[in-house]
XYZ file of N, CA and C in Angstrom:
759
model
N 141.423 64.118 101.698
C 142.468 64.139 100.669
C 142.053 65.028 99.491
N 140.772 64.936 99.117
C 140.306 65.708 97.965
C 140.491 67.195 98.133
N 140.531 67.668 99.395
C 140.675 69.105 99.628
C 142.130 69.564 99.476
N 143.078 68.627 99.604
C 144.489 69.036 99.649
C 145.221 68.819 98.321
N 144.838 67.783 97.592
C 145.577 67.423 96.375
C 145.050 68.212 95.172
N 145.902 68.400 94.176
C 145.493 69.068 92.938
C 144.416 68.210 92.244
N 143.214 68.763 91.986
C 142.127 67.958 91.414
C 142.453 67.336 90.059
N 143.379 67.958 89.310
C 143.716 67.413 87.987
C 144.589 66.168 88.143
N 145.656 66.266 88.967
C 146.531 65.100 89.149
C 145.788 63.972 89.867
N 144.800 64.332 90.679
C 144.001 63.334 91.394
C 143.163 62.489 90.435
N 142.835 63.057 89.260
C 141.975 62.362 88.299
C 142.743 61.795 87.114
N 144.073 61.938 87.116
C 144.886 61.388 86.019
C 144.693 59.877 85.939
N 144.440 59.405 84.735
C 144.253 57.974 84.552
C 142.839 57.512 84.829
N 141.981 58.411 85.328
C 140.583 58.040 85.600
C 139.684 58.719 84.571
N 139.616 60.054 84.626
C 138.829 60.761 83.599
C 139.669 61.826 82.887
N 140.919 61.948 83.273
C 141.764 63.004 82.697
C 143.042 62.381 82.144
N 143.460 62.843 80.963
C 144.692 62.330 80.359
C 145.873 63.235 80.669
N 147.070 62.796 80.263
C 148.289 63.562 80.518
C 148.493 64.629 79.448
N 149.192 65.719 79.820
C 149.481 66.783 78.858
C 150.765 66.515 78.072
N 151.588 65.587 78.559
C 152.783 65.169 77.816
C 152.619 63.701 77.468
N 152.680 63.373 76.173
C 152.473 61.996 75.738
C 153.664 61.503 74.940
N 154.544 60.756 75.596
C 155.716 60.180 74.945
C 156.347 59.143 75.858
N 157.206 58.321 75.270
C 157.946 57.329 76.059
C 159.332 57.883 76.320
N 159.750 57.907 77.583
C 160.992 58.591 77.973
C 162.262 57.896 77.529
N 162.414 56.612 77.866
C 163.666 55.935 77.542
C 164.782 56.389 78.463
N 166.009 56.421 77.935
C 167.184 56.752 78.770
C 167.258 58.235 79.122
N 166.881 59.091 78.173
C 167.000 60.536 78.457
C 165.656 61.123 78.883
N 165.043 60.491 79.876
C 163.733 60.901 80.393
C 163.802 62.303 81.011
N 164.828 62.543 81.822
C 164.984 63.833 82.516
C 165.137 64.984 81.543
N 165.956 64.751 80.484
C 166.179 65.816 79.493
C 164.882 66.172 78.768
N 164.077 65.130 78.482
C 162.824 65.367 77.755
C 161.839 66.146 78.618
N 161.776 65.814 79.907
C 160.888 66.557 80.818
C 161.314 68.028 80.886
N 162.622 68.253 80.977
C 163.153 69.617 81.043
C 162.805 70.386 79.757
N 162.909 69.689 78.616
C 162.586 70.312 77.326
C 161.106 70.689 77.266
N 160.236 69.782 77.753
C 158.792 70.075 77.809
C 158.528 71.316 78.657
N 159.219 71.377 79.798
C 159.050 72.512 80.711
C 159.469 73.824 80.036
N 160.596 73.778 79.286
C 161.082 74.974 78.577
C 160.082 75.421 77.515
N 159.523 74.429 76.771
C 158.556 74.742 75.712
C 157.333 75.431 76.319
N 156.821 74.852 77.414
C 155.615 75.413 78.042
C 155.885 76.813 78.592
N 157.043 76.965 79.248
C 157.395 78.266 79.842
C 157.502 79.330 78.745
N 158.151 78.958 77.644
C 158.348 79.889 76.533
C 157.011 80.274 75.894
N 156.171 79.246 75.627
C 154.890 79.517 74.960
C 153.958 80.336 75.841
N 153.932 80.051 77.142
C 153.049 80.805 78.042
C 153.458 82.270 78.125
N 154.779 82.530 78.074
C 155.256 83.918 78.101
C 155.004 84.597 76.754
N 155.274 83.864 75.670
C 155.161 84.430 74.307
C 153.703 84.698 73.926
N 152.800 83.789 74.389
C 151.387 83.908 74.008
C 150.526 84.352 75.201
N 151.090 85.258 76.005
C 150.398 85.675 77.239
C 149.040 86.304 76.946
N 148.915 86.972 75.786
C 147.666 87.678 75.484
C 146.677 86.824 74.695
N 147.044 85.579 74.419
C 146.204 84.744 73.544
C 145.276 83.821 74.320
N 145.169 84.002 75.644
C 144.303 83.157 76.493
C 144.582 81.672 76.285
N 145.851 81.283 76.493
C 146.223 79.873 76.335
C 145.814 79.115 77.587
N 145.145 77.973 77.372
C 144.672 77.184 78.496
C 145.578 75.982 78.753
N 145.925 75.270 77.700
C 146.607 73.986 77.860
C 147.566 73.780 76.704
N 148.751 73.245 76.969
C 149.711 72.926 75.910
C 150.006 71.428 75.991
N 149.573 70.695 74.968
C 149.752 69.237 74.948
C 150.924 68.914 74.026
N 151.882 68.146 74.543
C 153.087 67.814 73.771
C 153.128 66.314 73.507
N 153.216 65.950 72.225
C 153.362 64.546 71.827
C 154.671 64.421 71.049
N 155.355 63.304 71.235
C 156.667 63.131 70.598
C 156.758 61.819 69.849
N 157.416 61.874 68.680
C 157.890 60.656 68.024
C 159.415 60.784 68.011
N 160.115 59.914 67.280
C 161.587 59.943 67.326
C 162.154 61.302 66.920
N 161.623 61.890 65.832
C 162.213 63.137 65.337
C 161.263 64.329 65.400
N 159.962 64.057 65.582
C 158.975 65.139 65.504
C 158.354 65.425 66.865
N 158.224 66.716 67.177
C 157.515 67.135 68.390
C 156.231 67.834 67.947
N 155.075 67.273 68.341
C 153.783 67.864 67.986
C 153.246 68.616 69.193
N 153.039 69.915 69.023
C 152.555 70.758 70.122
C 151.143 71.231 69.779
N 150.189 70.907 70.640
C 148.811 71.375 70.444
C 148.530 72.466 71.469
N 148.247 73.657 70.969
C 147.973 74.797 71.848
C 146.460 74.999 71.910
N 145.893 74.842 73.116
C 144.449 75.079 73.306
C 144.272 76.534 73.723
N 143.542 77.290 72.931
C 143.432 78.721 73.183
C 142.018 79.224 72.901
N 141.647 80.299 73.580
C 140.336 80.906 73.342
C 140.417 81.934 72.217
N 141.646 82.351 71.847
C 141.803 83.384 70.814
C 142.813 82.917 69.767
N 142.393 81.983 68.898
C 143.343 81.401 67.944
C 143.869 82.394 66.917
N 143.077 83.432 66.615
C 143.498 84.404 65.603
C 144.814 85.082 65.949
N 145.049 85.326 67.251
C 146.288 85.995 67.690
C 147.495 85.098 67.400
N 147.333 83.781 67.624
C 148.469 82.861 67.437
C 148.729 82.635 65.950
N 147.649 82.511 65.157
C 147.816 82.197 63.734
C 148.369 83.397 62.975
N 147.832 84.587 63.261
C 148.305 85.793 62.577
C 147.769 85.855 61.150
N 148.201 86.852 60.405
C 147.712 87.059 59.042
C 148.301 86.000 58.115
N 147.425 85.155 57.579
C 147.897 84.110 56.647
C 148.806 83.083 57.300
N 148.729 82.959 58.614
C 149.543 81.941 59.298
C 150.992 82.328 59.518
N 151.324 83.615 59.391
C 152.724 84.059 59.540
C 153.239 83.835 60.958
N 152.376 84.123 61.946
C 152.805 84.007 63.346
C 153.155 82.563 63.711
N 152.387 81.603 63.142
C 152.650 80.186 63.425
C 154.026 79.788 62.895
N 154.334 80.240 61.683
C 155.645 79.924 61.096
C 156.775 80.504 61.941
N 156.562 81.737 62.413
C 157.567 82.393 63.261
C 157.775 81.601 64.549
N 156.647 81.179 65.139
C 156.670 80.413 66.381
C 157.412 79.095 66.197
N 157.173 78.466 65.052
C 157.828 77.188 64.722
C 159.350 77.351 64.726
N 159.818 78.406 64.063
C 161.268 78.652 63.969
C 161.860 78.911 65.352
N 161.133 79.678 66.174
C 161.635 79.983 67.518
C 161.736 78.715 68.366
N 160.721 77.834 68.243
C 160.732 76.598 69.033
C 161.794 75.622 68.541
N 162.115 75.679 67.246
C 163.188 74.818 66.717
C 164.517 75.151 67.389
N 164.729 76.447 67.675
C 165.972 76.859 68.352
C 165.997 76.347 69.790
N 164.824 76.289 70.428
C 164.750 75.823 71.818
C 165.005 74.321 71.902
N 164.454 73.554 70.931
C 164.484 72.078 71.049
C 165.465 71.376 70.116
N 165.872 72.010 69.017
C 166.703 71.366 67.980
C 166.016 70.153 67.362
N 164.681 70.197 67.269
C 163.927 69.098 66.644
C 162.892 69.695 65.703
N 162.316 68.833 64.843
C 161.235 69.294 63.964
C 159.981 69.531 64.795
N 159.322 70.644 64.525
C 158.148 71.024 65.328
C 156.918 71.084 64.429
N 155.810 70.537 64.926
C 154.513 70.745 64.271
C 153.599 71.393 65.294
N 152.959 72.496 64.912
C 152.079 73.208 65.846
C 150.631 73.058 65.390
N 149.790 72.556 66.277
C 148.346 72.489 66.031
C 147.671 73.495 66.958
N 146.641 74.137 66.453
C 145.928 75.121 67.268
C 144.487 74.664 67.427
N 144.061 74.566 68.672
C 142.705 74.092 68.971
C 141.963 75.199 69.698
N 140.794 75.553 69.179
C 140.038 76.634 69.800
C 139.134 76.100 70.906
N 139.151 76.787 72.056
C 138.238 76.461 73.154
C 136.948 77.228 72.896
N 135.862 76.467 72.707
C 134.600 77.114 72.321
C 133.978 77.883 73.474
N 134.150 77.370 74.708
C 133.523 78.051 75.858
C 134.584 78.356 76.919
N 135.308 79.482 76.746
C 136.395 79.807 77.686
C 135.916 80.041 79.117
N 134.626 80.349 79.289
C 134.101 80.579 80.637
C 134.138 79.307 81.485
N 134.234 78.134 80.825
C 134.258 76.860 81.556
C 135.682 76.327 81.708
N 136.671 77.134 81.375
C 138.069 76.705 81.493
C 138.714 77.421 82.679
N 139.163 76.641 83.667
C 139.661 77.223 84.925
C 140.880 78.124 84.704
N 141.799 77.732 83.809
C 143.022 78.524 83.584
C 142.659 79.910 83.053
N 141.752 79.942 82.075
C 141.366 81.224 81.464
C 140.616 82.094 82.477
N 139.721 81.468 83.256
C 138.954 82.225 84.265
C 139.898 82.800 85.322
N 140.845 81.974 85.816
C 141.791 82.430 86.851
C 142.658 83.576 86.340
N 143.145 83.450 85.096
C 143.985 84.508 84.527
C 143.198 85.798 84.309
N 141.934 85.662 83.906
C 141.091 86.855 83.726
C 140.897 87.602 85.041
N 140.620 86.841 86.103
C 140.426 87.472 87.422
C 141.729 88.133 87.870
N 142.856 87.427 87.675
C 144.167 87.974 88.081
C 144.471 89.277 87.339
N 144.219 89.288 86.011
C 144.490 90.505 85.236
C 143.597 91.662 85.686
N 142.342 91.341 86.054
C 141.437 92.401 86.519
C 141.901 92.960 87.860
N 142.366 92.073 88.755
C 142.863 92.533 90.065
C 144.097 93.406 89.870
N 144.960 93.017 88.914
C 146.137 93.847 88.604
C 145.721 95.211 88.053
N 144.603 95.228 87.327
C 144.100 96.489 86.757
C 143.276 97.296 87.741
N 143.433 97.014 89.045
C 142.797 97.767 90.143
C 141.270 97.655 90.167
N 140.737 96.561 89.607
C 139.304 96.282 89.770
C 139.154 95.535 91.087
N 138.127 95.837 91.866
C 137.933 95.201 93.169
C 137.833 93.688 93.009
N 138.571 92.960 93.856
C 138.633 91.504 93.701
C 137.265 90.857 93.864
N 136.400 91.448 94.719
C 135.054 90.870 94.919
C 134.235 90.975 93.638
N 134.309 92.121 93.014
C 133.555 92.337 91.772
C 134.059 91.395 90.677
N 135.414 91.278 90.561
C 136.006 90.421 89.518
C 135.586 88.966 89.708
N 135.642 88.474 90.966
C 135.293 87.074 91.208
C 133.802 86.827 90.993
N 132.958 87.749 91.433
C 131.514 87.543 91.279
C 131.090 87.590 89.814
N 131.742 88.456 89.034
C 131.459 88.500 87.603
C 131.885 87.196 86.934
N 133.052 86.671 87.343
C 133.554 85.407 86.773
C 132.612 84.259 87.121
N 132.146 84.227 88.381
C 131.226 83.162 88.823
C 129.924 83.238 88.023
N 129.400 84.452 87.855
C 128.124 84.619 87.145
C 128.239 84.150 85.695
N 129.325 84.537 85.000
C 129.447 84.171 83.587
C 129.685 82.671 83.421
N 130.419 82.051 84.369
C 130.671 80.605 84.294
C 129.375 79.833 84.518
N 128.594 80.225 85.519
C 127.334 79.526 85.788
C 126.340 79.728 84.636
N 126.423 80.895 83.999
C 125.527 81.162 82.868
C 125.829 80.239 81.689
N 127.103 79.822 81.572
C 127.496 78.938 80.470
C 127.190 77.471 80.746
N 126.592 77.188 81.897
C 126.132 75.826 82.150
C 127.012 74.984 83.044
N 127.908 75.588 83.835
C 128.724 74.803 84.772
C 127.851 74.320 85.926
N 128.236 73.172 86.521
C 127.476 72.669 87.677
C 127.849 73.426 88.947
N 129.074 73.948 88.987
C 129.492 74.701 90.169
C 130.840 75.347 89.947
N 131.134 76.369 90.742
C 132.439 77.045 90.654
C 132.806 77.552 92.040
N 134.100 77.534 92.316
C 134.610 78.010 93.611
C 135.854 78.832 93.304
N 135.937 80.043 93.817
C 137.119 80.897 93.604
C 137.643 81.351 94.954
N 138.952 81.174 95.153
C 139.572 81.621 96.404
C 140.640 82.654 96.095
N 140.573 83.798 96.776
C 141.587 84.850 96.642
C 142.359 84.925 97.956
N 143.684 84.908 97.885
C 144.506 84.945 99.099
C 145.606 85.987 98.942
N 145.896 86.695 100.034
C 146.969 87.691 100.004
C 146.514 88.973 100.689
N 147.209 90.046 100.405
C 146.853 91.337 101.015
C 145.706 91.960 100.238
N 144.497 91.445 100.474
C 143.319 91.898 99.744
C 142.983 93.338 100.126
N 142.699 94.138 99.110
C 142.420 95.580 99.299
C 143.584 96.307 99.970
N 144.790 95.773 99.864
C 145.967 96.418 100.463
C 146.009 96.321 101.966
N 145.276 95.368 102.547
C 145.244 95.228 104.012
C 146.625 94.869 104.550
N 146.879 95.260 105.800
C 148.187 95.002 106.410
C 148.416 93.506 106.592
N 147.362 92.796 106.975
C 147.491 91.355 107.213
C 146.828 90.570 106.083
N 147.556 89.564 105.583
C 147.007 88.747 104.485
C 145.863 87.879 104.990
N 144.908 87.619 104.086
C 143.799 86.725 104.444
C 143.305 86.008 103.184
N 142.426 85.052 103.376
C 141.843 84.326 102.246
C 140.339 84.520 102.243
N 139.784 84.663 101.055
C 138.324 84.744 100.909
C 137.895 83.821 99.792
N 136.797 83.097 100.035
C 136.322 82.142 99.045
C 134.878 82.450 98.672
N 134.584 82.347 97.373
C 133.223 82.548 96.866
C 132.815 81.301 96.097
N 131.603 80.809 96.361
C 131.156 79.570 95.726
C 129.768 79.742 95.149
N 129.499 78.905 94.147
C 128.126 78.753 93.658
C 128.010 77.356 93.062
N 126.874 76.702 93.280
C 126.699 75.346 92.752
C 127.491 74.329 93.559
N 127.877 73.213 92.926
C 128.579 72.137 93.627
C 129.930 71.842 92.988
N 130.941 71.619 93.823
C 132.274 71.202 93.343
C 132.739 70.014 94.190
N 132.287 68.779 93.886
C 132.619 67.620 94.720
C 134.043 67.113 94.454
N 135.004 67.541 95.288
C 136.414 67.227 95.036
C 136.735 65.753 95.272
N 135.952 65.071 96.112
C 136.240 63.662 96.387
C 135.663 62.724 95.332
N 134.756 63.221 94.495
C 134.124 62.363 93.491
C 135.012 62.309 92.260
N 135.629 61.156 92.012
C 136.586 61.046 90.899
C 135.929 61.213 89.539
N 134.642 60.805 89.426
C 134.009 60.923 88.103
C 133.571 62.359 87.803
N 133.631 63.246 88.809
C 133.263 64.658 88.578
C 134.393 65.329 87.800
N 134.038 65.928 86.669
C 135.039 66.593 85.819
C 135.313 67.981 86.394
N 136.337 68.052 87.256
C 136.661 69.328 87.910
C 137.952 69.889 87.314
N 137.844 71.088 86.786
C 139.005 71.777 86.232
C 139.528 72.725 87.307
N 140.859 72.785 87.438
C 141.460 73.591 88.516
C 142.609 74.417 87.940
N 142.781 75.613 88.477
C 143.909 76.453 88.048
C 144.296 77.410 89.160
N 145.554 77.798 89.120
C 146.070 78.759 90.102
C 146.765 79.871 89.330
N 146.390 81.113 89.603
C 147.030 82.264 88.937
C 147.475 83.266 89.994
N 148.423 84.125 89.601
C 148.940 85.131 90.535
C 148.740 86.525 89.965
N 148.254 87.413 90.809
C 148.107 88.817 90.414
C 149.207 89.612 91.118
N 150.030 90.282 90.328
C 151.155 91.054 90.898
C 150.677 92.472 91.180
N 150.291 92.748 92.421
C 149.807 94.081 92.782
C 150.919 94.870 93.480
N 150.650 96.145 93.751
C 151.670 97.003 94.386
C 152.030 96.520 95.784
N 151.032 95.923 96.474
C 151.282 95.531 97.863
C 151.789 94.085 97.972
N 151.874 93.393 96.860
C 152.365 92.007 96.892
C 151.548 91.113 95.977
N 151.846 89.830 96.021
C 151.158 88.877 95.150
C 149.827 88.455 95.769
N 148.793 88.421 94.934
C 147.499 87.863 95.359
C 147.288 86.582 94.566
N 147.101 85.479 95.278
C 146.900 84.183 94.626
C 145.423 83.935 94.377
N 145.116 83.442 93.184
C 143.716 83.147 92.835
C 143.618 81.684 92.420
N 142.766 80.938 93.120
C 142.539 79.533 92.779
C 141.108 79.387 92.278
N 140.947 78.593 91.219
C 139.619 78.399 90.632
C 139.340 76.911 90.462
N 138.180 76.475 90.940
C 137.699 75.106 90.710
C 136.391 75.220 89.933
N 136.267 74.509 88.804
C 135.020 74.520 88.030
C 134.556 73.080 87.825
N 133.320 72.795 88.227
C 132.741 71.463 88.018
C 131.915 71.497 86.738
N 132.320 70.662 85.763
C 131.649 70.662 84.458
C 130.741 69.448 84.270
N 130.317 68.845 85.376
C 129.440 67.677 85.258
C 130.189 66.403 85.630
N 129.563 65.256 85.415
C 130.174 63.978 85.767
C 130.352 63.118 84.530
N 131.447 62.340 84.514
C 131.788 61.489 83.378
C 131.457 60.053 83.744
N 130.559 59.434 82.979
C 130.199 58.038 83.222
C 130.795 57.155 82.125
N 131.088 55.907 82.476
C 131.664 54.991 81.489
C 133.155 55.215 81.342
N 133.795 54.445 80.465
C 135.248 54.527 80.291
C 135.586 55.668 79.353
N 136.534 56.486 79.744
C 136.902 57.638 78.922
C 138.243 57.382 78.249
N 138.352 57.772 76.969
C 139.623 57.657 76.247
C 140.540 58.782 76.725
N 141.678 58.417 77.332
C 142.544 59.423 77.947
C 143.547 60.030 76.970
N 143.663 59.447 75.764
C 144.609 60.003 74.777
C 144.120 61.378 74.341
N 145.048 62.314 74.096
C 144.613 63.657 73.683
C 143.878 63.576 72.352
N 142.640 64.015 72.333
C 141.815 63.882 71.143
C 141.344 65.260 70.696
N 141.935 65.738 69.624
C 141.546 67.045 69.088
C 141.012 66.854 67.674
N 140.180 65.820 67.491
C 139.701 65.475 66.150
C 138.707 66.488 65.612
N 138.173 67.330 66.493
C 137.196 68.321 66.028
C 137.856 69.433 65.223
N 139.199 69.374 65.106
C 139.912 70.450 64.404
C 139.822 70.271 62.898
N 139.890 71.396 62.201
C 139.892 71.348 60.738
C 141.323 71.498 60.251
N 141.665 70.734 59.225
C 143.007 70.848 58.659
C 143.122 72.167 57.888
N 144.232 72.843 58.072
C 144.521 74.039 57.284
C 145.672 73.668 56.372
N 145.568 74.021 55.105
C 146.603 73.570 54.162
C 147.857 74.415 54.317
N 148.484 74.306 55.504
C 149.710 75.065 55.756
C 150.672 74.210 56.564
N 151.345 73.297 55.929
C 152.410 72.521 56.577
C 151.951 71.790 57.819
N 150.709 71.310 57.816
C 150.279 70.429 58.913
C 149.643 71.132 60.091
N 149.574 72.490 60.095
C 148.920 73.130 61.233
C 147.419 72.861 61.167
N 146.820 72.641 62.319
C 145.379 72.420 62.361
C 144.741 73.540 63.159
N 143.515 73.849 62.761
C 142.820 74.937 63.469
C 141.340 74.648 63.475
N 140.758 74.667 64.650
C 139.334 74.408 64.767
C 138.567 75.727 64.705
N 137.723 75.850 63.701
C 137.028 77.114 63.471
C 135.568 77.071 63.899
N 135.121 75.901 64.349
C 133.706 75.755 64.700
C 133.461 76.322 66.090
N 132.860 77.475 66.166
C 132.694 78.148 67.450
C 131.505 77.616 68.247
N 130.618 76.841 67.599
C 129.492 76.252 68.335
C 128.440 77.297 68.675
N 127.416 76.857 69.387
C 126.315 77.774 69.701
C 126.624 78.498 71.008
N 127.516 79.458 70.954
C 127.894 80.269 72.107
C 126.832 81.340 72.321
N 126.518 81.625 73.578
C 125.607 82.742 73.853
C 126.317 84.048 73.552
N 125.580 85.120 73.556
C 126.147 86.421 73.213
C 127.369 86.718 74.074
N 128.532 86.918 73.411
C 129.779 87.119 74.146
C 129.773 88.424 74.934
N 128.988 89.401 74.460
C 128.991 90.700 75.131
C 128.222 90.663 76.440
N 127.443 89.599 76.647
C 126.599 89.527 77.836
C 127.410 88.987 79.018
N 128.374 89.775 79.461
C 129.252 89.307 80.543
C 129.178 90.205 81.759
N 128.211 91.082 81.804
C 128.108 91.974 82.957
C 129.104 93.103 82.852
N 128.742 94.166 82.172
C 129.670 95.281 81.986
C 129.574 96.276 83.112
N 129.279 97.560 82.770
C 129.245 98.597 83.800
C 128.077 98.400 84.763
N 127.024 97.773 84.284
C 125.849 97.585 85.138
C 126.025 96.474 86.143
N 127.204 95.878 86.226
C 127.453 94.779 87.165
C 126.976 93.470 86.583
N 127.245 92.388 87.290
C 126.847 91.079 86.779
C 125.366 90.847 87.012
N 124.767 90.029 86.147
C 123.333 89.759 86.253
C 123.086 88.602 87.197
N 122.025 88.692 87.971
C 121.688 87.611 88.886
C 121.063 86.464 88.114
N 121.423 85.260 88.489
C 120.844 84.087 87.838
C 119.437 83.864 88.357
N 118.563 83.407 87.453
C 117.197 83.079 87.864
C 117.167 81.631 88.333
N 116.561 81.380 89.466
C 116.459 80.000 89.974
C 115.339 79.263 89.229
């Protein structure tokens, strides 16, 4: 079962919380549709901002949207102008009061959505899929992941017949519920057709009871109408050390 089901939905209620937090009531369907519209709009609008996750919380009149991103500066803009613009646009979509919180992902190499999108964009930019995946695996393992698995499917290298290729390093135990496995699926639109990229990242194991409510308390308040922004980048290794023209670096055992 662990091989077939989405690893995130498989762990909901165990070590992973929901991305939509509200009580539906009578108009449950309409609210789900509204959430879907918000996510679709934000993912298209903030395509270049490396958005990983959009968490939506609702009260009677207020919709709180927390955008988890690796590049918060793009969303905030100069003096927070972009956030205000975004707020107005979302008000037209939902007809409700909107509060936008921005949460920075300190280590984007350990986020499956960002890794999958990076590989997809590189494949679209005519970089060899093997090189793109191996570079992604190397940088993720360098950041301290327990394991990573990347699968590319489609007309690889423009071949006449579609095939799948998988690259792994470390361990990704899909059947172990306490294993914190992040999963994402991205599509690369190439000239010969769509290439699907799936990424599984094992970030260790979670012991004890985990609070499943969305917790972004590490964020700092910005004195701008309730927007929050986490500025603490943490002890990140040198960002430039990602394997440039010289290829990716081999890990030392």
